[in-house]
XYZ file of C-alpha atoms in Angstrom:
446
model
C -31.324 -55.354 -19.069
C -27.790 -55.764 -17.221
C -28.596 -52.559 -15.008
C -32.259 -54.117 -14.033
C -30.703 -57.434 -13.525
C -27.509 -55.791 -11.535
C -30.115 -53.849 -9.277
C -32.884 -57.143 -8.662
C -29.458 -58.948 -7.074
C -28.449 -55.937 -5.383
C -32.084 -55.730 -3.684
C -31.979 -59.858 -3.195
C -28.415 -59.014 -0.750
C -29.903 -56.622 0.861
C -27.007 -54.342 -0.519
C -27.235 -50.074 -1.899
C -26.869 -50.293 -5.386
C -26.894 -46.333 -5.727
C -23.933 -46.666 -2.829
C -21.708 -49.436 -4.897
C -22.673 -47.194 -8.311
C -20.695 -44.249 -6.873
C -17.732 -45.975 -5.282
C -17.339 -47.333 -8.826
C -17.782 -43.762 -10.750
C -15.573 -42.772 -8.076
C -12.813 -45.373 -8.503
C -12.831 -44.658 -12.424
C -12.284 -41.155 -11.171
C -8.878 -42.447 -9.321
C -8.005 -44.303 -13.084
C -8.530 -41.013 -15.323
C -7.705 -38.049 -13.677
C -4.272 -36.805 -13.491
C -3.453 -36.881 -9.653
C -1.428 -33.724 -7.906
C 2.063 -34.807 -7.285
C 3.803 -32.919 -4.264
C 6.408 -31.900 -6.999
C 4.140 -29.568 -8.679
C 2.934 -27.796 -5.751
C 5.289 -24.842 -6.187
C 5.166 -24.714 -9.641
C 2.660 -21.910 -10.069
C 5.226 -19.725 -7.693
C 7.867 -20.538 -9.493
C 6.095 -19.991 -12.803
C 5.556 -16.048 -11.601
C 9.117 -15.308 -11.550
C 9.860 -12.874 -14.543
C 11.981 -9.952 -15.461
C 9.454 -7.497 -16.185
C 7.952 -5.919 -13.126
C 4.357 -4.933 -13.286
C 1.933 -3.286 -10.801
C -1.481 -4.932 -10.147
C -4.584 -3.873 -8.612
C -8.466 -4.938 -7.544
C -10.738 -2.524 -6.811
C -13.740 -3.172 -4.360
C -16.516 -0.834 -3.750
C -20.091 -0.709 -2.048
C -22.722 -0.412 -4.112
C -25.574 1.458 -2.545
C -28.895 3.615 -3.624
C -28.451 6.717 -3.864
C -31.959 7.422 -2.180
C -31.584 5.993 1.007
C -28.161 4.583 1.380
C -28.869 1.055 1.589
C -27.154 -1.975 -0.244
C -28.216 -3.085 -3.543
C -29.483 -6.368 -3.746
C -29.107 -9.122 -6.204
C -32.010 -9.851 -6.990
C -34.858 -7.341 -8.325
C -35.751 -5.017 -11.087
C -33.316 -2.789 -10.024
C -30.868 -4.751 -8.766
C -27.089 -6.085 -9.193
C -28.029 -8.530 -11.319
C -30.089 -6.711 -13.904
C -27.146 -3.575 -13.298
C -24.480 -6.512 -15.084
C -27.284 -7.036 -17.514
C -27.559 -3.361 -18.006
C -23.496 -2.917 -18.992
C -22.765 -5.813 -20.898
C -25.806 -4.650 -23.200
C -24.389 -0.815 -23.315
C -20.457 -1.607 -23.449
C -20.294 -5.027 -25.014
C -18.840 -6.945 -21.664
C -19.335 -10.573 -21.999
C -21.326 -12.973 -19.089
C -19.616 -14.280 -15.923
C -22.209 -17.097 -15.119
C -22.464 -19.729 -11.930
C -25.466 -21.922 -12.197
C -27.062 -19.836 -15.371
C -27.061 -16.853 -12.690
C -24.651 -13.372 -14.166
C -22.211 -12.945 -11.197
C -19.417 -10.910 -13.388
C -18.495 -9.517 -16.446
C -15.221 -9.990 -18.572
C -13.731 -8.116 -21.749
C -10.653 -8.642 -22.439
C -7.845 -8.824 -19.498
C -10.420 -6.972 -17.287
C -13.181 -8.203 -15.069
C -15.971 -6.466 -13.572
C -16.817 -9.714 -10.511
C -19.055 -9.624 -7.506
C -17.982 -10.598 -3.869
C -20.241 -12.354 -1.640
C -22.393 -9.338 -0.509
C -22.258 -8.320 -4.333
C -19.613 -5.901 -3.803
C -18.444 -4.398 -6.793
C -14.836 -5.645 -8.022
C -12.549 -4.687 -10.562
C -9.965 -6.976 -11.772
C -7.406 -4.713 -13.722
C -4.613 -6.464 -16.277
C -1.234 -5.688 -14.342
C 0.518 -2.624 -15.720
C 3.793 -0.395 -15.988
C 2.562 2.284 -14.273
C 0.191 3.467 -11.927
C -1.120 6.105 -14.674
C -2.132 3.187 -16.231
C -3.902 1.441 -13.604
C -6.047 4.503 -13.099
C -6.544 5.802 -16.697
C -8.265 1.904 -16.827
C -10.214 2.488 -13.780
C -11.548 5.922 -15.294
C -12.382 4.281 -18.805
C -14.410 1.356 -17.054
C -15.979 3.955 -14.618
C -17.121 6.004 -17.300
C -18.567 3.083 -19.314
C -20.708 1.940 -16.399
C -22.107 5.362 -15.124
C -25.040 5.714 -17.351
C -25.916 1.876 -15.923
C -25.289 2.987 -12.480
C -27.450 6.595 -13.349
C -30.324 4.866 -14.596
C -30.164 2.852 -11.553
C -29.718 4.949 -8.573
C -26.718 3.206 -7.717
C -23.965 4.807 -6.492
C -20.249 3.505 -5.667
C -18.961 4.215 -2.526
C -15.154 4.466 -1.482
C -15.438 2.854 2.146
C -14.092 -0.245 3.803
C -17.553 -1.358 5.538
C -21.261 -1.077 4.553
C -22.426 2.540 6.725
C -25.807 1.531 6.684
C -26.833 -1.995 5.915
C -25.185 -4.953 7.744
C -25.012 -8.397 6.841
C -28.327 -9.732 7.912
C -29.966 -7.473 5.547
C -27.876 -8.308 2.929
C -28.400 -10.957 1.006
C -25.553 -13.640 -0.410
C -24.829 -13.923 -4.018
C -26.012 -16.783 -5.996
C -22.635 -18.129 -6.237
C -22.120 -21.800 -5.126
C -18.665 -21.378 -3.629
C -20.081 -18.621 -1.517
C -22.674 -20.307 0.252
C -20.459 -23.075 0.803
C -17.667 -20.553 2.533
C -20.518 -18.638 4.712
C -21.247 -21.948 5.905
C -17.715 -23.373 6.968
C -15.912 -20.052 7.763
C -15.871 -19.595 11.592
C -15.383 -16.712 13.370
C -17.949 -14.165 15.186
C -17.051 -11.717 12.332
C -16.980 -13.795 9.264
C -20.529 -12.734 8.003
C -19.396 -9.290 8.891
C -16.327 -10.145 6.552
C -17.752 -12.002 3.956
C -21.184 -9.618 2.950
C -20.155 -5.915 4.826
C -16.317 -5.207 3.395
C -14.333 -3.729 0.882
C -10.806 -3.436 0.179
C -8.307 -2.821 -2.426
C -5.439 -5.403 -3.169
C -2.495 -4.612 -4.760
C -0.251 -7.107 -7.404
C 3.425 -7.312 -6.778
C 5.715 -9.472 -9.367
C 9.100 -10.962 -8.109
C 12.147 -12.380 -10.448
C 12.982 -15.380 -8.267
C 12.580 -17.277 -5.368
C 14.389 -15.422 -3.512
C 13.287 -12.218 -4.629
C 9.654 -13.448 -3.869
C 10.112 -14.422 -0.416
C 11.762 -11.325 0.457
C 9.247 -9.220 -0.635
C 6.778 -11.194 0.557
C 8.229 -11.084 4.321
C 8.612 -7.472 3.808
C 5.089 -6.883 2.868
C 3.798 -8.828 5.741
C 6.152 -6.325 8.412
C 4.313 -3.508 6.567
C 0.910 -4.789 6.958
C -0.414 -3.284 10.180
C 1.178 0.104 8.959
C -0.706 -0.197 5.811
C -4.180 -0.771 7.410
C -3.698 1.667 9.538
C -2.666 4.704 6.734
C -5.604 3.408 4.782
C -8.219 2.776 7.725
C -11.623 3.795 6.166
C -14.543 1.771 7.758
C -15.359 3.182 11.086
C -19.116 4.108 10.363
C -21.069 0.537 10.508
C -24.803 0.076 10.737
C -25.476 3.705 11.005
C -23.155 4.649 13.806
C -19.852 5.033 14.802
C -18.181 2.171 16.053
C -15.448 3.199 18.134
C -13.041 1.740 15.359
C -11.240 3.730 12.531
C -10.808 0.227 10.381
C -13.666 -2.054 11.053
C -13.035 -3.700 8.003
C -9.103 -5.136 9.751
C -11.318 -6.176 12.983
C -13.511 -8.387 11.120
C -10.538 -9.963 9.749
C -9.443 -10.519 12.590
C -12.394 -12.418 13.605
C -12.880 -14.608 10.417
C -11.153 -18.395 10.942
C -7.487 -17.761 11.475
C -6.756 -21.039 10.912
C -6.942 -19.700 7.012
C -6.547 -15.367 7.863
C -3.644 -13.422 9.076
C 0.088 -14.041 8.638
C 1.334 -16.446 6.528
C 4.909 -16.389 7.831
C 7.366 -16.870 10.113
C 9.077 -13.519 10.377
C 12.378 -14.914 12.069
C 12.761 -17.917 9.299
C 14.396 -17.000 5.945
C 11.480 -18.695 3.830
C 11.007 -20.168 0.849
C 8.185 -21.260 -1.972
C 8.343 -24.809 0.266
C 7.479 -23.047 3.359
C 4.176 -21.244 2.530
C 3.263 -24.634 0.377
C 3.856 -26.215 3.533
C 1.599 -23.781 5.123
C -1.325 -24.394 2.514
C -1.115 -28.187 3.257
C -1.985 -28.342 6.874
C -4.887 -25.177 6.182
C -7.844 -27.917 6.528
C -10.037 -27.589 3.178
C -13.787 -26.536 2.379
C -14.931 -28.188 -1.057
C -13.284 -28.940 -4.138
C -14.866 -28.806 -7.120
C -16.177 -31.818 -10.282
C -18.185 -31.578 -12.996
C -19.337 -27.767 -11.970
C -20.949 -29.533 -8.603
C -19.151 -28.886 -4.952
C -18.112 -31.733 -3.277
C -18.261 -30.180 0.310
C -15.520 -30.837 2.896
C -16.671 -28.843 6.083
C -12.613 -28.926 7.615
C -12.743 -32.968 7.742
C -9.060 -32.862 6.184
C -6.523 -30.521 5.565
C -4.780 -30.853 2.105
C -1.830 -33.220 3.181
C -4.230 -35.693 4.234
C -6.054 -35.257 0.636
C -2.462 -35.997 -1.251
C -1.898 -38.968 0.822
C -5.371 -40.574 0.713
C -7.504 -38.874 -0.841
C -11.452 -38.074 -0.043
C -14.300 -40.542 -0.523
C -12.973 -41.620 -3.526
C -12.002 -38.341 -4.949
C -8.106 -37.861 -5.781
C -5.888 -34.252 -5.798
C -5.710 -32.440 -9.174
C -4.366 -29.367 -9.825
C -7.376 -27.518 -10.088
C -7.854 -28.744 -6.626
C -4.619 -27.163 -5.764
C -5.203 -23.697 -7.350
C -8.925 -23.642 -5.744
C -7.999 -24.617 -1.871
C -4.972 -22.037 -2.743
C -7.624 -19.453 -3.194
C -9.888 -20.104 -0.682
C -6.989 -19.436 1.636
C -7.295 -15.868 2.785
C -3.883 -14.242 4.798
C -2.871 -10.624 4.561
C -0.535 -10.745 2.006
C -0.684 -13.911 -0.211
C 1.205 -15.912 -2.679
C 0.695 -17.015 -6.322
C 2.326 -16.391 -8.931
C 2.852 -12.619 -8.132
C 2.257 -11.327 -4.311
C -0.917 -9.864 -3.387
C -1.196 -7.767 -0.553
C -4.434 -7.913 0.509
C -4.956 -5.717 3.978
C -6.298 -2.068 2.719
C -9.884 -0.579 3.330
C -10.942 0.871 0.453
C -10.371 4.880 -0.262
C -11.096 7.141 -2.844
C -10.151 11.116 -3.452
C -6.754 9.972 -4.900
C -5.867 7.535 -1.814
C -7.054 4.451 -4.205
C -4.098 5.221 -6.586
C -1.517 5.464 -3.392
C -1.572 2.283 -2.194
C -0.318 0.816 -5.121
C 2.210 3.827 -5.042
C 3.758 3.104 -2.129
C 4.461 -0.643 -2.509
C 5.795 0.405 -5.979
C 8.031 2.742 -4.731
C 9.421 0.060 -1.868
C 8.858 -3.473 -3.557
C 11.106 -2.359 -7.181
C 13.831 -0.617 -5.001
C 16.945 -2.944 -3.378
C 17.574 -0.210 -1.451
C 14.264 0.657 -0.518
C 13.335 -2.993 0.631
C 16.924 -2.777 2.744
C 15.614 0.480 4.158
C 12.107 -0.312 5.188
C 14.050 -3.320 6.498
C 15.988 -2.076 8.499
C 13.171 0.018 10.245
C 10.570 -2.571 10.494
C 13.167 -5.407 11.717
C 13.400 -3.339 14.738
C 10.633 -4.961 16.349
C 9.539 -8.240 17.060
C 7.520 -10.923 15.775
C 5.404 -11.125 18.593
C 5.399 -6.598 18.650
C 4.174 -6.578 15.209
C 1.444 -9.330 15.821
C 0.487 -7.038 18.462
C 0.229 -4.301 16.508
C -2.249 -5.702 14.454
C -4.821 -6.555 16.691
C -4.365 -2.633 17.887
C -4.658 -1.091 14.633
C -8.567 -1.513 13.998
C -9.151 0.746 16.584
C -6.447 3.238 16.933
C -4.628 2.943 13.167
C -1.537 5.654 13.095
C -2.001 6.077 16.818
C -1.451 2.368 17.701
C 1.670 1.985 19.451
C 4.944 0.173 19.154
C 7.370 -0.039 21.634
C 5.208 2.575 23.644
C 5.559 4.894 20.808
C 2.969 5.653 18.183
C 3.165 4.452 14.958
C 2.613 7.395 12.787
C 6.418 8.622 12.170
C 7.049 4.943 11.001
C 4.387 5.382 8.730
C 5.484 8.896 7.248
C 8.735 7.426 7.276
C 7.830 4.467 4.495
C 5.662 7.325 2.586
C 9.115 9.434 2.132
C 11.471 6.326 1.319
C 8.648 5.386 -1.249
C 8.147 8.927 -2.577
C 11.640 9.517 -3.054
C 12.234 6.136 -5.423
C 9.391 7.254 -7.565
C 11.166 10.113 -7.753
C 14.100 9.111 -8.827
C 12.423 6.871 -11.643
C 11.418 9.732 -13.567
C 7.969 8.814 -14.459
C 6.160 11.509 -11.940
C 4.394 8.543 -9.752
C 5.552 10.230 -6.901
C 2.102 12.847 -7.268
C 0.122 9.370 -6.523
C 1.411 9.914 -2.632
C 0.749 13.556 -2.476
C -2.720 12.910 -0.665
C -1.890 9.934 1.558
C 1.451 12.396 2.450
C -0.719 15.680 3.678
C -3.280 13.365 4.743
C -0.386 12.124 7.261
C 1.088 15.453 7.912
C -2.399 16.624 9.425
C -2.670 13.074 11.694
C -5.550 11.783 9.970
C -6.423 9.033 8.107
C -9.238 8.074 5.313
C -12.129 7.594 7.758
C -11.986 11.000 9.219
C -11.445 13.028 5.932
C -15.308 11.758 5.332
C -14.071 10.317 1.617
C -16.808 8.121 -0.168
């Protein structure tokens, strides 16, 4: 009776009752919810610091049909969606949902997720070794092949679709996806978001300090990375002219959120990169399950201070907008380094090798240092935009960058080494792969 009389006097002022009903749910919002203070904003970072040092890894890979190369779809008897169906039933994985539609699977510390252009992801628990890593890769692989058999779905090792390209592929049912196609600029972003693959590898850190060097570190290494693992140059059926087409879309997807997230000549700190994340401007946030879209009006400091159409900062706001911020090598509470094409034949297991062999060595990290310091800030950003193209025979300093690269292989090799656990085999093939001047794309690897 109060809400029909409310509404009748509401309609007699000529005034939106639905309008004043939400500025009051919204206001209760401001009353309940915890709000973000700027004093926790580091606290996931410095909640990763620990003494144990693990290795992490996620796995990307194109899934495509075996008889005619094309992308599988979502949607369809035989598609994605039905393939997660298909596994959970046979291996006992448990239902990733968004909006009642399967977009992952989870068992245990391991996730099988989809990206945008339902790429296939693994999500591996962080281990001691990088045996480990790929004895779990093995044991999920095997579960899923008779899925994949029964499908005509095949796996591929590559860092770009070969055949289909993103208008033919169609976005996952996933909310936060369609809102990110829509906001993320860039002439390449679809090309990004629906075509690609990579691999990312987990780094842990003991404190801030520790973090922040290894974090600067990995960014100097970046270009040399891409271009040792460059394995997209086949796009659409042809050859593109690039060896890494994958690293030129990123470098056409809104750099206002992609790229480096550092200043190489500043000794930084967990404040630094926060600082960073508060002036990246923000696409949604997230209540009740529904997307409150943000399109870029404000970047997170201006959420903190006053907030967005009623809606204050939480945490889970913080952790999200964290996410949704995509540089090379990022920071939570471990590093991920996220700038590698995916590989196969053995190459998937060196990439986690080699930062191993660097990142958990003092006198590796002063080594690669002191190489990679030689250049400048401005010489390495340079570098990167050459790299799609030529990978190891960009240049530096007019000289290519291939002995550099063979140069962090050995320093890396030789740590593993020394550890005594035989990780050092996991270079072997990125090592003769280098000897002979190639890289992943022209070894023909899928």
């Amino acid at each position: 009776m109060l809400k029909i009389l409310l509404k009748g006097i509401f309609i007699l002022l000529n005034l939106d009752y639905n309008f004043f009903k939400e500025k009051v749910v919204n206001y209760c919002k401001l009353e309940t919810e915890e709000r973000l203070e700027y004093s926790n904003l580091t606290d996931e970072f410095y909640g990763g610091c620990k003494t144990e040092q693990k290795i992490g890894m996620e796995y990307e890979r194109i899934p495509v049909y075996k008889s005619d190369g094309e992308v599988v779809p979502y949607k369809g008897e035989f598609g994605i969606g039905e393939l997660l169906r298909e596994i959970a039933k046979i291996n006992n994985w448990d239902y990733i949902l968004d909006n009642n539609n399967i977009i992952g699977l989870k068992k245990l510390h391991d996730t099988i997720t989809l990206e945008p252009g339902c790429q296939f992801e693994l999500s591996l628990k962080p281990q001691n070794t990088i045996a480990e890593l790929k004895n779990k890769i093995e044991e999920i692989d095997f579960a899923i092949s008779p899925a994949l058999e029964y499908f005509g779905i095949k796996l591929l090792n590559i860092g770009v679709s070969p055949k289909t390209t993103y208008r033919s592929i169609e976005l996952l049912p996933k909310r936060r996806y369609h809102s990110m196609a829509k906001y993320l600029w860039g002439i390449l972003s679809d090309v990004m978001m629906r075509e690609t693959a990579g691999i990312q590898v987990g780094i842990d850190y003991k404190s801030e300090d520790d973090a922040m060097k290894k974090f600067r570190l990995a960014n100097l290494m970046t270009p040399f990375a891409t271009a040792m693992f460059a394995n997209s140059k086949i796009r659409g059926g042809v050859d593109t002219g690039y060896k890494s087409f994958r690293a030129l879309a990123w470098l056409n997807t809104d750099n206002e959120r992609c790229g480096f997230a550092t200043d190489f000549d500043k000794n930084m700190q967990f404040e630094d990169y926060v600082a960073l994340l508060l002036k990246t401007p923000m696409i949604f946030i997230n209540r009740n399950e529904k997307l409150i879209n943000i399109n870029g009006k404000i970047d997170f400091k201006e959420f903190m201070d006053k907030g967005f159409e009623g809606f204050i900062p939480t945490l889970e706001d913080w952790k999200l907008h964290s996410n949704l911020y995509f540089p090379e090598v990022r920071l939570r509470n471990f590093i991920e380094i996220r700038n590698h094409d995916c590989v196969g034949g053995g190459l998937e297991y060196s990439i986690p090798a080699l930062y191993k062999g660097i990142m958990y060595s003092k006198d590796a990290i002063s080594e690669v240092d002191s190489i990679l310091n030689k250049y400048t800030t401005n010489e390495i950003k340079e570098l990167r935009y050459n790299i799609p193209r030529h990978a190891i025979n960009a240049r530096i300093k007019n000289k290519p960058i291939l002995d550099i690269c063979k140069e962090l292989c050995e320093i890396s090799y030789y740590v593993l080494k020394s550890n005594g656990l035989g990780e050092e085999i996991f270079l072997n093939p990125l090592i003769e792969m280098l000897k002979k001047g190639k890289v992943p794309c022209e070894m023909q690897i899928t």
